[in-house]
Coordinates of C-alpha atoms in Angstrom, one line a residue:
M1 CA 194.7 257.8 124.9
E2 CA 193.2 256.1 127.8
E3 CA 194.5 258.6 130.0
I4 CA 193.0 261.8 128.1
L5 CA 189.7 259.8 127.9
A6 CA 189.6 259.8 131.9
L7 CA 190.4 263.0 132.1
T8 CA 187.5 263.9 129.9
G9 CA 185.0 262.2 132.2
V10 CA 183.8 260.7 128.9
R11 CA 180.0 258.5 129.6
A12 CA 178.0 256.9 127.1
Q13 CA 174.0 258.0 127.6
L14 CA 170.9 257.1 125.8
V15 CA 171.4 254.4 123.3
S16 CA 168.4 253.9 120.9
T17 CA 167.2 252.5 117.6
L18 CA 165.5 254.1 114.7
V19 CA 163.5 252.5 112.1
G20 CA 162.3 254.3 109.0
H21 CA 160.0 253.1 106.6
G22 CA 159.6 254.3 102.8
D23 CA 161.0 258.1 102.5
W24 CA 161.6 260.3 105.7
S25 CA 163.8 262.9 107.0
L26 CA 164.8 263.9 110.5
V27 CA 166.7 266.7 111.7
F28 CA 168.5 266.0 115.3
P29 CA 169.7 268.7 117.7
A30 CA 173.3 269.7 118.0
P31 CA 174.8 267.2 120.5
A32 CA 176.2 268.7 123.6
G33 CA 179.1 266.4 123.6
A34 CA 179.4 263.8 120.8
K35 CA 176.8 261.7 118.9
F36 CA 177.1 258.3 117.1
N37 CA 174.8 256.5 114.7
A38 CA 175.3 253.1 113.0
V39 CA 173.2 252.0 110.0
T40 CA 172.3 248.1 110.7
E41 CA 170.1 247.7 107.7
G42 CA 169.2 249.3 104.7
N43 CA 170.8 253.1 104.0
C44 CA 170.3 256.6 104.3
V45 CA 171.8 260.1 103.9
L46 CA 173.8 262.0 106.6
S47 CA 173.8 265.8 106.1
V48 CA 176.0 268.3 108.2
V49 CA 176.8 271.9 107.8
G50 CA 179.9 272.2 106.4
E51 CA 180.3 268.7 105.5
E52 CA 179.4 267.0 102.0
P53 CA 176.3 264.6 102.4
L54 CA 177.1 261.2 103.2
V55 CA 175.6 258.0 101.9
L56 CA 175.7 255.4 104.8
R57 CA 174.9 251.7 104.1
A58 CA 174.4 248.8 106.4
G59 CA 177.6 248.4 108.4
D60 CA 178.5 252.1 108.4
V61 CA 179.3 254.3 111.6
F62 CA 179.6 258.0 112.1
L63 CA 180.7 260.1 115.1
L64 CA 180.0 263.9 115.3
T65 CA 182.3 266.1 117.6
R66 CA 181.0 269.3 117.3
P67 CA 177.6 270.5 118.6
V68 CA 175.7 271.2 115.2
E69 CA 172.6 270.0 114.2
F70 CA 172.6 267.4 111.3
V71 CA 169.9 265.4 109.1
L72 CA 169.1 261.9 108.5
S73 CA 166.9 261.1 105.2
T74 CA 166.1 258.5 102.8
S75 CA 164.9 261.2 100.3
A76 CA 165.6 264.6 99.6
K77 CA 162.3 265.6 98.5
V78 CA 160.9 264.9 102.2
L79 CA 161.0 268.1 104.4
P80 CA 163.1 267.1 107.2
Q81 CA 160.8 266.9 110.7
P82 CA 162.2 267.0 114.3
A83 CA 163.5 264.1 115.7
H84 CA 162.8 264.6 119.3
P85 CA 159.0 263.9 118.8
Y86 CA 159.3 260.6 117.6
F87 CA 161.7 259.7 120.8
R88 CA 158.8 260.5 123.1
G89 CA 157.7 257.2 124.3
G90 CA 158.1 255.8 127.7
N91 CA 161.9 255.2 127.6
R92 CA 162.7 257.3 124.4
R93 CA 165.2 254.5 123.5
S94 CA 163.3 253.5 119.9
A95 CA 161.3 255.5 117.5
V96 CA 159.5 254.5 114.2
V97 CA 159.5 257.3 111.4
G98 CA 157.9 256.9 107.8
P99 CA 155.0 255.2 106.1
R100 CA 154.7 251.7 108.2
T101 CA 153.0 250.5 105.2
E102 CA 156.1 250.9 103.0
P103 CA 159.3 248.3 103.8
V104 CA 161.9 249.2 106.3
S105 CA 164.3 251.7 104.1
A106 CA 167.0 252.0 106.9
R107 CA 167.2 250.7 110.7
L108 CA 169.8 252.8 112.9
I109 CA 171.4 252.3 116.3
G110 CA 172.2 255.8 118.0
G111 CA 173.5 257.4 121.0
S112 CA 175.2 260.0 122.9
F113 CA 178.5 260.7 124.5
V114 CA 178.7 263.6 127.2
F115 CA 182.1 265.1 128.9
D116 CA 183.2 266.9 131.7
G117 CA 184.1 270.5 131.2
R118 CA 187.7 270.3 129.7
A119 CA 186.8 267.7 127.0
R120 CA 186.4 270.0 124.2
Q121 CA 189.8 271.6 124.7
L122 CA 191.7 268.0 125.7
L123 CA 190.1 266.0 123.0
L124 CA 186.8 267.3 120.6
D125 CA 188.6 269.9 119.3
W126 CA 191.7 268.1 118.1
L127 CA 189.2 265.5 116.3
P128 CA 187.5 266.1 112.8
P129 CA 183.9 267.3 113.1
L130 CA 182.7 264.0 111.4
I131 CA 184.7 260.7 111.7
H132 CA 183.2 258.3 109.2
L133 CA 183.9 254.3 109.7
P134 CA 183.0 252.6 106.7
R135 CA 181.4 248.9 107.0
N136 CA 184.6 247.8 104.7
A137 CA 187.3 249.6 106.8
A138 CA 190.0 248.1 109.1
G139 CA 188.5 247.5 112.5
A140 CA 185.0 247.8 111.2
A141 CA 184.0 244.1 111.9
A142 CA 184.8 244.0 115.4
V143 CA 182.4 247.4 116.0
Q144 CA 180.1 245.6 113.9
R145 CA 179.9 242.8 116.6
I146 CA 179.8 245.4 119.4
L147 CA 176.5 246.9 117.7
D148 CA 175.0 243.7 117.3
R149 CA 175.2 243.3 121.0
V150 CA 174.1 246.9 121.8
D151 CA 171.2 246.2 119.4
R152 CA 170.1 243.5 121.2
E153 CA 170.3 244.7 124.6
V154 CA 168.2 247.9 123.6
S155 CA 165.7 245.8 122.0
D156 CA 165.3 243.1 124.2
N157 CA 165.3 245.5 127.1
G158 CA 166.3 243.0 129.8
F159 CA 167.8 243.1 133.1
G160 CA 170.8 245.6 132.9
G161 CA 170.3 245.8 129.2
R162 CA 170.7 249.8 129.3
L163 CA 173.8 249.6 131.3
I164 CA 175.5 246.9 129.0
A165 CA 174.3 249.1 126.0
Q166 CA 176.2 252.1 127.5
H167 CA 179.6 250.6 128.3
L168 CA 179.8 248.6 124.7
A169 CA 178.9 251.9 123.3
M170 CA 182.2 253.1 125.2
I171 CA 184.3 250.4 123.5
M172 CA 183.1 251.7 120.1
L173 CA 184.1 254.9 120.6
V174 CA 187.5 253.8 121.6
D175 CA 187.9 251.8 118.7
L176 CA 186.3 254.8 116.3
L177 CA 189.3 256.5 117.6
R178 CA 191.7 253.9 117.0
H179 CA 190.8 253.8 113.2
L180 CA 191.1 257.7 113.1
V181 CA 194.6 257.6 114.5
A182 CA 195.4 254.5 112.2
S183 CA 194.3 256.1 109.1
G184 CA 196.6 259.3 109.9
V185 CA 195.2 262.6 111.2
K186 CA 196.5 265.7 109.9
G187 CA 197.3 269.0 112.3
R188 CA 199.5 269.2 115.3
S189 CA 198.5 267.9 119.2
W190 CA 198.8 265.0 121.5
L191 CA 196.4 262.9 119.0
H192 CA 198.5 263.5 116.2
G193 CA 201.2 262.6 118.2
L194 CA 200.1 259.1 118.7
T195 CA 200.3 258.3 114.8
E196 CA 204.2 259.0 115.1
P197 CA 206.0 256.0 116.7
V198 CA 209.2 258.1 118.1
T199 CA 206.3 260.8 119.7
A200 CA 203.9 258.3 120.9
A201 CA 206.7 256.5 123.1
A202 CA 207.7 259.6 124.8
L203 CA 203.9 260.3 125.3
Q204 CA 203.2 257.2 126.7
A205 CA 206.1 257.1 128.9
M206 CA 204.9 260.9 130.2
H207 CA 201.4 259.5 130.9
A208 CA 202.4 256.3 132.7
D209 CA 204.7 258.4 135.5
P210 CA 203.9 262.2 135.0
A211 CA 205.5 262.6 138.3
H212 CA 209.0 261.3 137.2
P213 CA 211.6 263.9 136.9
W214 CA 211.8 263.6 133.2
T215 CA 214.6 264.9 131.0
V216 CA 214.6 265.3 126.9
Q217 CA 217.4 262.5 127.3
Q218 CA 215.3 259.9 129.5
L219 CA 212.4 260.5 127.3
A220 CA 214.6 260.0 123.6
D221 CA 216.2 256.9 125.6
S222 CA 212.1 255.5 125.9
A223 CA 211.7 256.1 122.2
H224 CA 215.2 254.7 121.3
V225 CA 216.4 258.0 119.6
S226 CA 218.8 260.9 120.3
R227 CA 217.7 263.7 122.1
S228 CA 217.5 265.9 118.9
T229 CA 215.6 263.2 116.8
L230 CA 213.0 263.3 119.8
A231 CA 212.8 267.0 120.0
A232 CA 212.1 267.5 116.2
R233 CA 209.7 265.1 115.8
F234 CA 207.7 265.7 119.1
K235 CA 207.5 269.4 118.0
K236 CA 206.5 268.5 114.3
A237 CA 203.8 266.1 115.6
V238 CA 202.6 267.7 118.9
G239 CA 203.5 271.6 118.1
Q240 CA 205.4 272.0 121.2
G241 CA 208.4 270.4 123.0
P242 CA 208.3 267.4 125.1
L243 CA 209.1 269.2 128.6
E244 CA 206.6 271.9 127.7
Y245 CA 204.0 269.2 126.9
L246 CA 204.6 267.6 130.4
T247 CA 204.1 270.8 132.3
Q248 CA 200.9 271.1 130.7
W249 CA 199.9 267.6 131.0
R250 CA 200.5 268.1 134.9
V251 CA 198.8 271.1 135.1
E252 CA 195.7 268.9 133.8
L253 CA 196.4 266.4 136.1
G254 CA 196.5 268.6 139.0
A255 CA 193.3 270.6 137.9
D256 CA 191.4 267.4 137.7
R257 CA 192.5 266.5 141.3
L258 CA 191.6 270.0 142.5
A259 CA 188.1 269.8 140.9
H260 CA 187.3 266.1 142.2
T261 CA 189.4 265.2 145.2
E262 CA 189.8 266.6 148.8
Q263 CA 193.8 266.1 148.2
S264 CA 195.5 269.1 150.2
I265 CA 197.2 271.2 147.5
A266 CA 200.9 269.8 148.7
T267 CA 199.8 266.1 148.0
I268 CA 198.3 266.8 144.4
A269 CA 201.8 268.7 143.7
R270 CA 203.7 265.9 144.5
A271 CA 201.3 263.6 142.8
V272 CA 202.0 265.4 139.7
G273 CA 205.7 265.9 140.0
Y274 CA 206.4 269.0 141.8
G275 CA 209.0 269.1 144.5
S276 CA 206.9 272.0 146.2
E277 CA 203.5 273.0 146.4
A278 CA 204.9 276.7 145.5
A279 CA 206.6 275.1 142.4
F280 CA 203.1 273.8 141.5
S281 CA 201.1 276.8 142.2
L282 CA 203.3 278.9 140.1
A283 CA 203.0 276.5 137.0
F284 CA 199.4 276.6 137.6
K285 CA 198.9 280.1 138.0
R286 CA 200.7 280.3 134.6
A287 CA 198.6 278.2 133.0
T288 CA 195.1 279.3 134.6
G289 CA 195.5 282.5 135.6
Q290 CA 194.6 281.5 139.1
A291 CA 195.9 280.0 142.4
P292 CA 195.3 276.2 142.9
G293 CA 192.9 277.2 145.8
V294 CA 190.9 279.7 143.9
Y295 CA 190.3 277.3 140.9
R296 CA 189.1 274.8 143.6
R297 CA 186.7 276.6 144.9
Q298 CA 185.6 278.2 141.6
A299 CA 185.2 274.3 140.1
R300 CA 183.5 273.0 143.2
S301 CA 180.7 276.1 142.6
G302 CA 179.8 274.9 139.6
A303 CA 180.8 278.0 137.5
P304 CA 182.8 277.7 134.4
A305 CA 186.4 276.3 134.9
P306 CA 189.1 279.1 133.6
E307 CA 191.0 278.0 130.3
L308 CA 194.0 276.0 130.8
T309 CA 196.6 275.8 128.4
D310 CA 195.6 274.1 125.0
M311 CA 197.8 271.1 125.4
H312 CA 199.9 272.4 122.3
G313 CA 201.4 275.5 123.7
N314 CA 199.3 278.3 123.8
F315 CA 199.1 279.6 127.2
P316 CA 196.4 282.1 128.2
T317 CA 197.6 286.1 127.3
S318 CA 195.5 287.6 129.9

């Protein structure tokens, strides 16, 4: 999982707190990447288009992975107000909403995660639109300890507090993804492959050493199963054969190096497992429709990167 996260360039931004008094309702804009909130006191309701309203209690955490707006509220009778104006203070890291003469009805810690261009295809599209970690779920206690520290860092506003809070939020993201994998996710992708021990072993081997000239037999040996067993389980979990996945993973790694390093195409080809620049260029053009040099120039220009293979077997048709 860490290799995928590294390629997405994920980083936490703008960890903040929200204190609500009495009855209130706020509508938040669609996040560009992903958005989390954790209830540290009281309770509120999360409303997202396409999802059933979710009651959040102290200790609950949620992560939104789609660019859709959402509402947090303590009463369906209150008209939702835009959240942005409440965070217009000096550092935009804290907000108070509702009648302050009323008791605190909910207190939350929130933050966002931003990603590089390929994150939606590599990670976000494979996640459920809403991930909910209830306070009594396995792993929730560890997340709560992280959130307690985040809360202190944001509230105290001490030296380096914002940086610490952002790094802690990254740890929380990994814990949420671990919870998702452990709870069993449906579908076919690399993420689903992590839930199947045999497939997970093969994925880990390929991710650890993508330049190795892997064969299906070697990958099967790493998982301690036969070739036929690995092929069947990998196809069922990931949606394609292990060597097909390996080809796409190498192209993803090559694309990342083309966009972010000054290495020559020949050097990149060797680093990701191709014996020659020509072999890498052929595989890369098949996946992107562009030669590596053209892709590099486009990536450096700031233009939208072309679609690569979707990490479960679908190549572009154009």
